[in-house]
Each structure stands twice: as structure tokens, then as C-alpha cells.
Amino acid sequence: MFAASAAVFVIAAAAPAARAAWPEHAVKVIVSLPPGSGADTTARFISKYLSQELGQPFVVENRPGANSFIAARAVAESAADGYTMFVASNSPMVTNAAVFKKRPYDPVKDFSPVASLARFPMVLVVPASSPYKTLQDLVTAAKQAPGKLNYASGTPTYQVAMERFHDRNGIRGNPIQYKGTSPAINDTAGGNVDYSIAEVSAVMPLVHAGKLRPLAVASDTRIKELPQMPTVSEAGTKGFEAYAWTGVFFPANTPPAIVDKVSALVRKTMNSADGVAFIDNLGGTVFTGTPAQLRDFQVKEIEATRKIVKAANIPVE
């Protein structure tokens, strides 16, 4: 009897343990921008739905600063086990690849793409007290005083967009660098710089407060937040568009089953009535895609941004 029991014990001990279902505990969701940003609010929105669907908390952690290096590196160096997720904008995942020679991470090799989320059109703004009433007023003034007008650059992405606008119009401006979008936009509202560009959700509070004057929206069509405001193309710079976008990434080599599971849930959430309404309320549009589609889009965006940086002579650090 004892021997039989021992044999059973040996067999049981030798049997391989069953793989636990993911997730067994909380998932960390890292955002490289501060609370209240488009990436942050979108991260919190999808985290709520993922928590409900998967039965474990998805906890957002904001790690802003250093051109998103801090957050991106933290994710890239995390275990590829599905317990660290990155809700990132195009700044760390595209622009940094074009404007920084040395980075503590590789935006392509160090990450597994999951799904794109949304895109937000940029708006070109001036202080409410500015003499420039239209986009053409600004272009004319810049042509009359090459390199004399100052613009606020909150992130490398916005600087690239602004320099692309300059290049299209044959003008120059003097970039003033800020540590984030909020201080750049606030300084523009305060009249300390002549103009700036940022995504719609970042500028609208100060537009509503009467501190910023929008000149044009860098989207393909007019937007409901500014229905009377022309697009940049309508205002004279034909075909110019500029968007901030967000997407979800895991560390490289995260198991495909986890990546595909989260991708399907994220796309379902974003394309739901609640998801569309949420992004619409932020001034953006839902912009989803599979892991393969996000990777293809990201690589093409990096290539295009590098061409812009080279053509506009943006310094590469």
C-alpha cells in the first residue's frame, strides 16, 4: 500500500506543471506622457476595458521626461511576459528614431507591436494677442523676417511637423525647446513665443479660455471642435497634414498568444460605440490595426520622418 502510494507520488511529482493562464496578476501600463495627455487618457480608457475583460487590474504608470526615453527604456528592459505594456505616441516610437542617433532603446527591435489606437490632428496656434489673424498672415511675416519668429516645440514630433510646414512654405522659424507639450502651449498662450503646433486635445482648453487663437487644423477635413477653422490645406499649404497617434506595444518577444489576445480586445474596444465616442470627444478618430499593420505603419513613418528631418536640416543629436 505504501509502495503504491509512493509510486503515485513519484509520477505526480514528475508530471509537468500546467501553464498558468495569462494574466495571473496586475499588468503595468506605462505611458511616457503626463496625466491628462491624449496618450494617458486613452491608456486609462483601454485599461479599464482590459481589466473588465481579463479579470486583472491594468494599472497606468506615467513616466514622463527625457524625450520619452525613461518610459520606453523601462518597457524595453522589462520581462517579455505580458505584464508590462506600453501605450505610446509617435514621439518615442517614430520621431526619436529620426532625431536621436543615440537612444537607450530601439523603437522597432525592442518592442512587439499590439494595435494602433487613435490619431489626433495637430492645430497651429498663436497667442490670442497675436497680430496674425490667419495662417497666411503668419507665413507672410515669416518670409519678411527669416528665422526671427520663435515657435514653441513641446516634443520632437511637433518640431518635425513645424519644420515640415516651414519647408513647404519656404520659411524659417526659431525653435524654442520645452520639456513637454503643456509648458510649450502655456508659453505660447502667454505670448512668450510667436506660434506653435500641438494635437487638438492639448490646445482646446486654452482656445476655449480665450488665450490661444487657432489658425488652421492640420487634418484632411475640418473638425467638430473648430468647425469654422480651415484646414492647413484650405489655408494655402496644399496637402499638408500632421497627426499625433497612439498605439500599444509589449516588450520584444512577448508570447504571440498574449499579443494576439490583447490586440483583439483592444481593437474591439476602440471600434465599439464607447471607443469611437471617447476618441471623438478628445478630437481624434479611431485608428486601429493588427500587430503586423502597426509594425508596417511604424516602419514607414520612421522612413518618412527621417526624410523630413534631413530635408529641413533638423539637428540630429
PDB file of C-alpha atoms in Angstrom:
ATOM      1  CA  MET A   1       0.000   0.000   0.000  1.00  0.00           C
ATOM      2  CA  PHE A   2       2.786   2.339   0.941  1.00  0.00           C
ATOM      3  CA  ALA A   3       4.784   1.398  -2.172  1.00  0.00           C
ATOM      4  CA  ALA A   4       1.826   2.040  -4.419  1.00  0.00           C
ATOM      5  CA  SER A   5       1.267   5.403  -2.822  1.00  0.00           C
ATOM      6  CA  ALA A   6       4.933   6.231  -3.263  1.00  0.00           C
ATOM      7  CA  ALA A   7       4.757   5.312  -6.927  1.00  0.00           C
ATOM      8  CA  VAL A   8       1.789   7.589  -7.387  1.00  0.00           C
ATOM      9  CA  PHE A   9       3.685  10.323  -5.621  1.00  0.00           C
ATOM     10  CA  VAL A  10       6.701   9.928  -7.894  1.00  0.00           C
ATOM     11  CA  ILE A  11       4.575  10.005 -11.028  1.00  0.00           C
ATOM     12  CA  ALA A  12       2.709  13.085  -9.829  1.00  0.00           C
ATOM     13  CA  ALA A  13       5.935  14.866  -8.973  1.00  0.00           C
ATOM     14  CA  ALA A  14       7.391  14.131 -12.385  1.00  0.00           C
ATOM     15  CA  ALA A  15       4.379  15.440 -14.288  1.00  0.00           C
ATOM     16  CA  PRO A  16       4.978  18.898 -15.825  1.00  0.00           C
ATOM     17  CA  ALA A  17       3.127  21.770 -14.230  1.00  0.00           C
ATOM     18  CA  ALA A  18       0.299  23.201 -16.300  1.00  0.00           C
ATOM     19  CA  ARG A  19       0.987  26.617 -17.782  1.00  0.00           C
ATOM     20  CA  ALA A  20      -0.989  29.243 -15.899  1.00  0.00           C
ATOM     21  CA  ALA A  21      -3.460  31.329 -17.873  1.00  0.00           C
ATOM     22  CA  TRP A  22      -2.394  34.914 -18.504  1.00  0.00           C
ATOM     23  CA  PRO A  23      -2.876  37.264 -16.731  1.00  0.00           C
ATOM     24  CA  GLU A  24      -2.457  35.898 -13.209  1.00  0.00           C
ATOM     25  CA  HIS A  25      -1.902  39.323 -11.629  1.00  0.00           C
ATOM     26  CA  ALA A  26      -1.885  43.039 -12.390  1.00  0.00           C
ATOM     27  CA  VAL A  27      -0.456  44.342 -15.660  1.00  0.00           C
ATOM     28  CA  LYS A  28       1.599  47.532 -15.660  1.00  0.00           C
ATOM     29  CA  VAL A  29       0.660  50.039 -18.387  1.00  0.00           C
ATOM     30  CA  ILE A  30       3.430  52.589 -18.920  1.00  0.00           C
ATOM     31  CA  VAL A  31       2.815  55.966 -20.553  1.00  0.00           C
ATOM     32  CA  SER A  32       5.638  58.362 -21.441  1.00  0.00           C
ATOM     33  CA  LEU A  33       3.455  61.473 -21.109  1.00  0.00           C
ATOM     34  CA  PRO A  34       1.929  63.124 -18.016  1.00  0.00           C
ATOM     35  CA  PRO A  35      -1.625  62.635 -16.733  1.00  0.00           C
ATOM     36  CA  GLY A  36      -4.211  64.389 -18.878  1.00  0.00           C
ATOM     37  CA  SER A  37      -2.367  63.917 -22.164  1.00  0.00           C
ATOM     38  CA  GLY A  38      -4.047  62.160 -25.075  1.00  0.00           C
ATOM     39  CA  ALA A  39      -1.894  59.054 -24.611  1.00  0.00           C
ATOM     40  CA  ASP A  40      -2.627  58.987 -20.878  1.00  0.00           C
ATOM     41  CA  THR A  41      -6.405  59.308 -21.153  1.00  0.00           C
ATOM     42  CA  THR A  42      -6.502  56.716 -23.934  1.00  0.00           C
ATOM     43  CA  ALA A  43      -4.357  54.347 -21.855  1.00  0.00           C
ATOM     44  CA  ARG A  44      -6.752  54.687 -18.932  1.00  0.00           C
ATOM     45  CA  PHE A  45      -9.735  54.081 -21.198  1.00  0.00           C
ATOM     46  CA  ILE A  46      -8.432  50.814 -22.657  1.00  0.00           C
ATOM     47  CA  SER A  47      -7.012  49.705 -19.295  1.00  0.00           C
ATOM     48  CA  LYS A  48     -10.493  49.882 -17.788  1.00  0.00           C
ATOM     49  CA  TYR A  49     -11.895  47.628 -20.508  1.00  0.00           C
ATOM     50  CA  LEU A  50      -8.977  45.192 -20.432  1.00  0.00           C
ATOM     51  CA  SER A  51      -9.390  44.868 -16.663  1.00  0.00           C
ATOM     52  CA  GLN A  52     -13.070  44.045 -17.108  1.00  0.00           C
ATOM     53  CA  GLU A  53     -12.432  41.533 -19.886  1.00  0.00           C
ATOM     54  CA  LEU A  54      -9.419  39.764 -18.348  1.00  0.00           C
ATOM     55  CA  GLY A  55     -10.229  39.951 -14.646  1.00  0.00           C
ATOM     56  CA  GLN A  56      -6.962  41.543 -13.519  1.00  0.00           C
ATOM     57  CA  PRO A  57      -6.043  45.206 -12.936  1.00  0.00           C
ATOM     58  CA  PHE A  58      -4.307  47.095 -15.736  1.00  0.00           C
ATOM     59  CA  VAL A  59      -2.556  49.882 -13.828  1.00  0.00           C
ATOM     60  CA  VAL A  60      -1.370  53.022 -15.634  1.00  0.00           C
ATOM     61  CA  GLU A  61       2.027  54.432 -14.640  1.00  0.00           C
ATOM     62  CA  ASN A  62       3.110  57.813 -16.005  1.00  0.00           C
ATOM     63  CA  ARG A  63       6.850  58.102 -16.588  1.00  0.00           C
ATOM     64  CA  PRO A  64       7.308  61.372 -18.493  1.00  0.00           C
ATOM     65  CA  GLY A  65      10.539  63.143 -19.314  1.00  0.00           C
ATOM     66  CA  ALA A  66      13.774  62.821 -21.292  1.00  0.00           C
ATOM     67  CA  ASN A  67      12.017  62.756 -24.678  1.00  0.00           C
ATOM     68  CA  SER A  68      10.165  59.583 -23.617  1.00  0.00           C
ATOM     69  CA  PHE A  69      13.476  57.750 -23.104  1.00  0.00           C
ATOM     70  CA  ILE A  70      12.615  56.896 -19.479  1.00  0.00           C
ATOM     71  CA  ALA A  71       9.344  55.162 -20.267  1.00  0.00           C
ATOM     72  CA  ALA A  72      10.488  53.472 -23.474  1.00  0.00           C
ATOM     73  CA  ARG A  73      13.617  52.079 -21.853  1.00  0.00           C
ATOM     74  CA  ALA A  74      11.633  50.785 -18.873  1.00  0.00           C
ATOM     75  CA  VAL A  75       9.353  48.819 -21.189  1.00  0.00           C
ATOM     76  CA  ALA A  76      12.149  47.618 -23.463  1.00  0.00           C
ATOM     77  CA  GLU A  77      14.069  46.233 -20.476  1.00  0.00           C
ATOM     78  CA  SER A  78      11.045  44.550 -18.873  1.00  0.00           C
ATOM     79  CA  ALA A  79      10.417  40.825 -18.995  1.00  0.00           C
ATOM     80  CA  ALA A  80       8.591  39.680 -22.127  1.00  0.00           C
ATOM     81  CA  ASP A  81       5.844  38.033 -20.091  1.00  0.00           C
ATOM     82  CA  GLY A  82       2.854  40.247 -20.847  1.00  0.00           C
ATOM     83  CA  TYR A  83       2.935  42.093 -17.536  1.00  0.00           C
ATOM     84  CA  THR A  84       4.387  45.359 -18.876  1.00  0.00           C
ATOM     85  CA  MET A  85       2.573  47.206 -21.650  1.00  0.00           C
ATOM     86  CA  PHE A  86       3.406  50.500 -23.377  1.00  0.00           C
ATOM     87  CA  VAL A  87       0.759  52.927 -24.606  1.00  0.00           C
ATOM     88  CA  ALA A  88       2.956  55.141 -26.735  1.00  0.00           C
ATOM     89  CA  SER A  89       2.642  58.106 -29.036  1.00  0.00           C
ATOM     90  CA  ASN A  90       4.599  58.569 -32.246  1.00  0.00           C
ATOM     91  CA  SER A  91       7.279  60.533 -30.387  1.00  0.00           C
ATOM     92  CA  PRO A  92       9.040  57.534 -28.784  1.00  0.00           C
ATOM     93  CA  MET A  93       8.089  55.030 -31.477  1.00  0.00           C
ATOM     94  CA  VAL A  94       8.862  57.061 -34.623  1.00  0.00           C
ATOM     95  CA  THR A  95      10.283  60.552 -34.180  1.00  0.00           C
ATOM     96  CA  ASN A  96      13.041  59.602 -31.735  1.00  0.00           C
ATOM     97  CA  ALA A  97      14.414  57.166 -34.298  1.00  0.00           C
ATOM     98  CA  ALA A  98      14.879  60.071 -36.705  1.00  0.00           C
ATOM     99  CA  VAL A  99      16.214  62.806 -34.417  1.00  0.00           C
ATOM    100  CA  PHE A 100      18.422  60.923 -31.936  1.00  0.00           C
ATOM    101  CA  LYS A 101      21.500  58.963 -33.003  1.00  0.00           C
ATOM    102  CA  LYS A 102      21.881  57.514 -29.525  1.00  0.00           C
ATOM    103  CA  ARG A 103      18.877  56.137 -27.674  1.00  0.00           C
ATOM    104  CA  PRO A 104      18.672  53.698 -24.758  1.00  0.00           C
ATOM    105  CA  TYR A 105      16.245  51.592 -26.802  1.00  0.00           C
ATOM    106  CA  ASP A 106      15.392  50.638 -30.380  1.00  0.00           C
ATOM    107  CA  PRO A 107      11.777  51.559 -31.232  1.00  0.00           C
ATOM    108  CA  VAL A 108      11.433  48.623 -33.626  1.00  0.00           C
ATOM    109  CA  LYS A 109      13.682  45.807 -32.362  1.00  0.00           C
ATOM    110  CA  ASP A 110      12.863  46.233 -28.661  1.00  0.00           C
ATOM    111  CA  PHE A 111       9.070  46.062 -28.944  1.00  0.00           C
ATOM    112  CA  SER A 112       6.271  43.765 -30.076  1.00  0.00           C
ATOM    113  CA  PRO A 113       3.505  45.846 -31.711  1.00  0.00           C
ATOM    114  CA  VAL A 114      -0.012  45.075 -30.466  1.00  0.00           C
ATOM    115  CA  ALA A 115      -2.504  47.503 -32.000  1.00  0.00           C
ATOM    116  CA  SER A 116      -2.790  51.119 -33.074  1.00  0.00           C
ATOM    117  CA  LEU A 117      -5.430  53.100 -31.182  1.00  0.00           C
ATOM    118  CA  ALA A 118      -6.244  56.573 -32.453  1.00  0.00           C
ATOM    119  CA  ARG A 119      -4.892  59.633 -34.183  1.00  0.00           C
ATOM    120  CA  PHE A 120      -5.334  63.298 -33.308  1.00  0.00           C
ATOM    121  CA  PRO A 121      -4.927  66.180 -35.758  1.00  0.00           C
ATOM    122  CA  MET A 122      -2.493  68.938 -34.869  1.00  0.00           C
ATOM    123  CA  VAL A 123      -3.565  72.570 -34.693  1.00  0.00           C
ATOM    124  CA  LEU A 124      -1.352  75.543 -35.482  1.00  0.00           C
ATOM    125  CA  VAL A 125      -1.899  78.250 -32.865  1.00  0.00           C
ATOM    126  CA  VAL A 126      -0.736  81.747 -31.893  1.00  0.00           C
ATOM    127  CA  PRO A 127      -1.301  83.793 -28.723  1.00  0.00           C
ATOM    128  CA  ALA A 128      -4.743  85.405 -28.567  1.00  0.00           C
ATOM    129  CA  SER A 129      -2.963  88.783 -28.605  1.00  0.00           C
ATOM    130  CA  SER A 130      -1.017  87.952 -31.785  1.00  0.00           C
ATOM    131  CA  PRO A 131      -1.280  90.276 -34.784  1.00  0.00           C
ATOM    132  CA  TYR A 132      -1.598  87.196 -37.022  1.00  0.00           C
ATOM    133  CA  LYS A 133      -5.247  86.532 -37.773  1.00  0.00           C
ATOM    134  CA  THR A 134      -4.774  83.898 -40.483  1.00  0.00           C
ATOM    135  CA  LEU A 135      -2.224  81.282 -41.406  1.00  0.00           C
ATOM    136  CA  GLN A 136      -1.208  83.362 -44.397  1.00  0.00           C
ATOM    137  CA  ASP A 137      -0.506  86.315 -42.072  1.00  0.00           C
ATOM    138  CA  LEU A 138       1.997  84.125 -40.216  1.00  0.00           C
ATOM    139  CA  VAL A 139       3.616  82.841 -43.412  1.00  0.00           C
ATOM    140  CA  THR A 140       3.968  86.382 -44.774  1.00  0.00           C
ATOM    141  CA  ALA A 141       5.543  87.629 -41.528  1.00  0.00           C
ATOM    142  CA  ALA A 142       7.987  84.699 -41.504  1.00  0.00           C
ATOM    143  CA  LYS A 143       9.024  85.451 -45.079  1.00  0.00           C
ATOM    144  CA  GLN A 144       9.640  89.090 -44.209  1.00  0.00           C
ATOM    145  CA  ALA A 145      11.812  88.178 -41.211  1.00  0.00           C
ATOM    146  CA  PRO A 146      13.521  84.837 -41.917  1.00  0.00           C
ATOM    147  CA  GLY A 147      14.399  82.963 -38.736  1.00  0.00           C
ATOM    148  CA  LYS A 148      13.231  85.799 -36.493  1.00  0.00           C
ATOM    149  CA  LEU A 149       9.905  84.394 -35.331  1.00  0.00           C
ATOM    150  CA  ASN A 150      10.045  81.937 -32.427  1.00  0.00           C
ATOM    151  CA  TYR A 151       7.934  78.811 -32.136  1.00  0.00           C
ATOM    152  CA  ALA A 152       7.421  76.543 -29.138  1.00  0.00           C
ATOM    153  CA  SER A 153       8.430  72.912 -29.574  1.00  0.00           C
ATOM    154  CA  GLY A 154       6.980  70.651 -26.893  1.00  0.00           C
ATOM    155  CA  THR A 155       8.259  67.378 -28.372  1.00  0.00           C
ATOM    156  CA  PRO A 156      10.456  66.323 -31.297  1.00  0.00           C
ATOM    157  CA  THR A 157       7.282  65.215 -33.106  1.00  0.00           C
ATOM    158  CA  TYR A 158       5.887  68.729 -33.034  1.00  0.00           C
ATOM    159  CA  GLN A 159       9.212  70.185 -34.150  1.00  0.00           C
ATOM    160  CA  VAL A 160       9.276  67.829 -37.130  1.00  0.00           C
ATOM    161  CA  ALA A 161       5.713  68.821 -38.038  1.00  0.00           C
ATOM    162  CA  MET A 162       6.539  72.503 -37.735  1.00  0.00           C
ATOM    163  CA  GLU A 163       9.692  72.240 -39.804  1.00  0.00           C
ATOM    164  CA  ARG A 164       7.821  70.311 -42.464  1.00  0.00           C
ATOM    165  CA  PHE A 165       5.339  73.195 -42.598  1.00  0.00           C
ATOM    166  CA  HIS A 166       8.219  75.667 -42.890  1.00  0.00           C
ATOM    167  CA  ASP A 167       9.794  73.665 -45.687  1.00  0.00           C
ATOM    168  CA  ARG A 168       6.541  73.549 -47.629  1.00  0.00           C
ATOM    169  CA  ASN A 169       6.247  77.341 -47.428  1.00  0.00           C
ATOM    170  CA  GLY A 170       9.900  78.272 -47.895  1.00  0.00           C
ATOM    171  CA  ILE A 171      10.137  79.938 -44.482  1.00  0.00           C
ATOM    172  CA  ARG A 172      12.228  79.572 -41.332  1.00  0.00           C
ATOM    173  CA  GLY A 173      11.414  79.842 -37.650  1.00  0.00           C
ATOM    174  CA  ASN A 174      13.470  79.662 -34.487  1.00  0.00           C
ATOM    175  CA  PRO A 175      12.577  76.613 -32.342  1.00  0.00           C
ATOM    176  CA  ILE A 176      12.347  77.106 -28.589  1.00  0.00           C
ATOM    177  CA  GLN A 177      12.551  73.722 -26.876  1.00  0.00           C
ATOM    178  CA  TYR A 178      10.294  72.831 -23.950  1.00  0.00           C
ATOM    179  CA  LYS A 179      10.091  69.788 -21.701  1.00  0.00           C
ATOM    180  CA  GLY A 180       6.662  68.721 -22.817  1.00  0.00           C
ATOM    181  CA  THR A 181       3.595  69.928 -24.648  1.00  0.00           C
ATOM    182  CA  SER A 182       1.905  71.672 -21.714  1.00  0.00           C
ATOM    183  CA  PRO A 183       4.710  74.168 -20.978  1.00  0.00           C
ATOM    184  CA  ALA A 184       5.142  74.836 -24.707  1.00  0.00           C
ATOM    185  CA  ILE A 185       1.464  75.592 -25.201  1.00  0.00           C
ATOM    186  CA  ASN A 186       1.215  77.603 -21.974  1.00  0.00           C
ATOM    187  CA  ASP A 187       4.165  79.761 -23.011  1.00  0.00           C
ATOM    188  CA  THR A 188       2.550  80.306 -26.399  1.00  0.00           C
ATOM    189  CA  ALA A 189      -0.657  81.400 -24.684  1.00  0.00           C
ATOM    190  CA  GLY A 190       1.415  83.750 -22.525  1.00  0.00           C
ATOM    191  CA  GLY A 191       2.851  85.447 -25.597  1.00  0.00           C
ATOM    192  CA  ASN A 192       6.427  84.345 -24.924  1.00  0.00           C
ATOM    193  CA  VAL A 193       6.698  82.755 -28.381  1.00  0.00           C
ATOM    194  CA  ASP A 194       5.041  83.635 -31.676  1.00  0.00           C
ATOM    195  CA  TYR A 195       3.366  80.336 -32.577  1.00  0.00           C
ATOM    196  CA  SER A 196       3.258  76.601 -32.001  1.00  0.00           C
ATOM    197  CA  ILE A 197       1.653  73.363 -33.111  1.00  0.00           C
ATOM    198  CA  ALA A 198       0.201  70.582 -30.970  1.00  0.00           C
ATOM    199  CA  GLU A 199      -2.537  67.992 -31.103  1.00  0.00           C
ATOM    200  CA  VAL A 200      -6.096  69.182 -30.733  1.00  0.00           C
ATOM    201  CA  SER A 201      -6.824  67.965 -27.186  1.00  0.00           C
ATOM    202  CA  ALA A 202      -3.753  69.820 -25.892  1.00  0.00           C
ATOM    203  CA  VAL A 203      -4.736  73.217 -27.311  1.00  0.00           C
ATOM    204  CA  MET A 204      -8.525  73.289 -26.964  1.00  0.00           C
ATOM    205  CA  PRO A 205      -8.698  74.184 -23.239  1.00  0.00           C
ATOM    206  CA  LEU A 206      -6.637  77.339 -23.889  1.00  0.00           C
ATOM    207  CA  VAL A 207      -8.597  78.081 -27.068  1.00  0.00           C
ATOM    208  CA  HIS A 208     -11.835  77.904 -25.066  1.00  0.00           C
ATOM    209  CA  ALA A 209     -10.256  80.102 -22.381  1.00  0.00           C
ATOM    210  CA  GLY A 210      -9.538  82.762 -24.998  1.00  0.00           C
ATOM    211  CA  LYS A 211      -5.763  82.520 -24.564  1.00  0.00           C
ATOM    212  CA  LEU A 212      -4.875  80.857 -27.861  1.00  0.00           C
ATOM    213  CA  ARG A 213      -6.010  81.663 -31.392  1.00  0.00           C
ATOM    214  CA  PRO A 214      -6.095  78.689 -33.778  1.00  0.00           C
ATOM    215  CA  LEU A 215      -5.064  79.493 -37.342  1.00  0.00           C
ATOM    216  CA  ALA A 216      -5.605  76.135 -39.066  1.00  0.00           C
ATOM    217  CA  VAL A 217      -6.116  72.425 -38.429  1.00  0.00           C
ATOM    218  CA  ALA A 218      -3.581  70.010 -39.939  1.00  0.00           C
ATOM    219  CA  SER A 219      -6.146  67.347 -40.876  1.00  0.00           C
ATOM    220  CA  ASP A 220      -7.729  66.228 -44.120  1.00  0.00           C
ATOM    221  CA  THR A 221     -11.120  67.696 -43.140  1.00  0.00           C
ATOM    222  CA  ARG A 222     -12.386  70.300 -40.699  1.00  0.00           C
ATOM    223  CA  ILE A 223     -13.077  69.087 -37.176  1.00  0.00           C
ATOM    224  CA  LYS A 224     -16.142  69.493 -34.986  1.00  0.00           C
ATOM    225  CA  GLU A 225     -14.151  71.229 -32.221  1.00  0.00           C
ATOM    226  CA  LEU A 226     -13.293  74.048 -34.635  1.00  0.00           C
ATOM    227  CA  PRO A 227     -15.923  73.858 -37.390  1.00  0.00           C
ATOM    228  CA  GLN A 228     -15.190  77.349 -38.748  1.00  0.00           C
ATOM    229  CA  MET A 229     -11.431  76.802 -38.779  1.00  0.00           C
ATOM    230  CA  PRO A 230      -9.907  75.930 -42.175  1.00  0.00           C
ATOM    231  CA  THR A 231      -7.557  73.023 -42.653  1.00  0.00           C
ATOM    232  CA  VAL A 232      -3.932  73.909 -43.361  1.00  0.00           C
ATOM    233  CA  SER A 233      -4.542  72.801 -46.933  1.00  0.00           C
ATOM    234  CA  GLU A 234      -7.545  75.122 -47.268  1.00  0.00           C
ATOM    235  CA  ALA A 235      -5.480  77.941 -45.769  1.00  0.00           C
ATOM    236  CA  GLY A 236      -2.898  77.708 -48.550  1.00  0.00           C
ATOM    237  CA  THR A 237      -0.440  74.893 -47.773  1.00  0.00           C
ATOM    238  CA  LYS A 238      -1.902  72.256 -50.048  1.00  0.00           C
ATOM    239  CA  GLY A 239      -1.867  68.645 -48.894  1.00  0.00           C
ATOM    240  CA  PHE A 240      -0.271  69.340 -45.507  1.00  0.00           C
ATOM    241  CA  GLU A 241      -1.458  67.045 -42.710  1.00  0.00           C
ATOM    242  CA  ALA A 242       0.042  66.288 -39.305  1.00  0.00           C
ATOM    243  CA  TYR A 243      -1.274  63.943 -36.623  1.00  0.00           C
ATOM    244  CA  ALA A 244      -0.240  62.611 -33.254  1.00  0.00           C
ATOM    245  CA  TRP A 245      -1.106  58.920 -32.920  1.00  0.00           C
ATOM    246  CA  THR A 246      -1.097  56.324 -30.178  1.00  0.00           C
ATOM    247  CA  GLY A 247      -0.520  52.576 -30.135  1.00  0.00           C
ATOM    248  CA  VAL A 248       0.017  49.644 -27.802  1.00  0.00           C
ATOM    249  CA  PHE A 249       3.311  47.740 -27.563  1.00  0.00           C
ATOM    250  CA  PHE A 250       4.778  44.945 -25.430  1.00  0.00           C
ATOM    251  CA  PRO A 251       8.491  44.245 -24.932  1.00  0.00           C
ATOM    252  CA  ALA A 252      10.003  42.301 -27.837  1.00  0.00           C
ATOM    253  CA  ASN A 253       9.462  38.529 -27.824  1.00  0.00           C
ATOM    254  CA  THR A 254       6.282  38.653 -25.747  1.00  0.00           C
ATOM    255  CA  PRO A 255       4.421  35.385 -26.499  1.00  0.00           C
ATOM    256  CA  PRO A 256       2.328  35.767 -29.674  1.00  0.00           C
ATOM    257  CA  ALA A 257      -0.717  34.311 -27.910  1.00  0.00           C
ATOM    258  CA  ILE A 258      -0.676  37.196 -25.419  1.00  0.00           C
ATOM    259  CA  VAL A 259      -0.027  39.789 -28.123  1.00  0.00           C
ATOM    260  CA  ASP A 260      -2.880  38.497 -30.277  1.00  0.00           C
ATOM    261  CA  LYS A 261      -5.263  38.250 -27.327  1.00  0.00           C
ATOM    262  CA  VAL A 262      -4.670  41.851 -26.253  1.00  0.00           C
ATOM    263  CA  SER A 263      -4.704  43.096 -29.842  1.00  0.00           C
ATOM    264  CA  ALA A 264      -8.143  41.601 -30.477  1.00  0.00           C
ATOM    265  CA  LEU A 265      -9.548  43.062 -27.246  1.00  0.00           C
ATOM    266  CA  VAL A 266      -8.043  46.494 -27.865  1.00  0.00           C
ATOM    267  CA  ARG A 267      -9.397  46.664 -31.410  1.00  0.00           C
ATOM    268  CA  LYS A 268     -12.812  45.502 -30.227  1.00  0.00           C
ATOM    269  CA  THR A 269     -12.809  48.195 -27.533  1.00  0.00           C
ATOM    270  CA  MET A 270     -11.667  51.014 -29.798  1.00  0.00           C
ATOM    271  CA  ASN A 271     -14.173  50.157 -32.523  1.00  0.00           C
ATOM    272  CA  SER A 272     -17.076  49.901 -30.073  1.00  0.00           C
ATOM    273  CA  ALA A 273     -19.576  52.739 -29.767  1.00  0.00           C
ATOM    274  CA  ASP A 274     -17.939  53.726 -26.457  1.00  0.00           C
ATOM    275  CA  GLY A 275     -14.466  53.725 -28.017  1.00  0.00           C
ATOM    276  CA  VAL A 276     -15.456  55.820 -31.014  1.00  0.00           C
ATOM    277  CA  ALA A 277     -17.312  58.309 -28.791  1.00  0.00           C
ATOM    278  CA  PHE A 278     -14.407  58.544 -26.341  1.00  0.00           C
ATOM    279  CA  ILE A 279     -11.832  59.336 -29.029  1.00  0.00           C
ATOM    280  CA  ASP A 280     -14.235  61.674 -30.809  1.00  0.00           C
ATOM    281  CA  ASN A 281     -14.650  63.605 -27.556  1.00  0.00           C
ATOM    282  CA  LEU A 282     -10.862  64.094 -27.474  1.00  0.00           C
ATOM    283  CA  GLY A 283     -10.917  65.481 -31.003  1.00  0.00           C
ATOM    284  CA  GLY A 284      -9.449  62.390 -32.643  1.00  0.00           C
ATOM    285  CA  THR A 285     -10.520  59.431 -34.716  1.00  0.00           C
ATOM    286  CA  VAL A 286     -10.196  55.710 -34.008  1.00  0.00           C
ATOM    287  CA  PHE A 287      -7.225  54.323 -35.924  1.00  0.00           C
ATOM    288  CA  THR A 288      -6.856  50.608 -35.239  1.00  0.00           C
ATOM    289  CA  GLY A 289      -4.800  47.868 -36.818  1.00  0.00           C
ATOM    290  CA  THR A 290      -3.337  44.422 -36.241  1.00  0.00           C
ATOM    291  CA  PRO A 291       0.191  43.877 -34.893  1.00  0.00           C
ATOM    292  CA  ALA A 292       1.514  43.402 -38.442  1.00  0.00           C
ATOM    293  CA  GLN A 293      -0.262  46.529 -39.678  1.00  0.00           C
ATOM    294  CA  LEU A 294       1.076  48.605 -36.788  1.00  0.00           C
ATOM    295  CA  ARG A 295       4.642  47.421 -37.422  1.00  0.00           C
ATOM    296  CA  ASP A 296       4.370  48.192 -41.150  1.00  0.00           C
ATOM    297  CA  PHE A 297       2.917  51.632 -40.399  1.00  0.00           C
ATOM    298  CA  GLN A 298       5.597  52.373 -37.792  1.00  0.00           C
ATOM    299  CA  VAL A 299       8.479  51.477 -40.117  1.00  0.00           C
ATOM    300  CA  LYS A 300       7.074  53.579 -42.951  1.00  0.00           C
ATOM    301  CA  GLU A 301       6.552  56.513 -40.568  1.00  0.00           C
ATOM    302  CA  ILE A 302      10.180  56.291 -39.413  1.00  0.00           C
ATOM    303  CA  GLU A 303      11.416  56.338 -43.008  1.00  0.00           C
ATOM    304  CA  ALA A 304       9.215  59.331 -43.891  1.00  0.00           C
ATOM    305  CA  THR A 305      10.240  61.229 -40.752  1.00  0.00           C
ATOM    306  CA  ARG A 306      13.937  60.704 -41.463  1.00  0.00           C
ATOM    307  CA  LYS A 307      13.437  62.244 -44.904  1.00  0.00           C
ATOM    308  CA  ILE A 308      11.687  65.261 -43.349  1.00  0.00           C
ATOM    309  CA  VAL A 309      14.445  65.700 -40.758  1.00  0.00           C
ATOM    310  CA  LYS A 310      17.087  65.624 -43.480  1.00  0.00           C
ATOM    311  CA  ALA A 311      15.222  67.996 -45.819  1.00  0.00           C
ATOM    312  CA  ALA A 312      14.502  70.506 -43.049  1.00  0.00           C
ATOM    313  CA  ASN A 313      18.049  70.296 -41.637  1.00  0.00           C
ATOM    314  CA  ILE A 314      16.779  69.445 -38.158  1.00  0.00           C
ATOM    315  CA  PRO A 315      19.814  68.729 -35.947  1.00  0.00           C
ATOM    316  CA  VAL A 316      20.224  65.039 -35.141  1.00  0.00           C
ATOM    317  CA  GLU A 317      21.534  64.645 -31.599  1.00  0.00           C
TER     318      GLU A 317
END
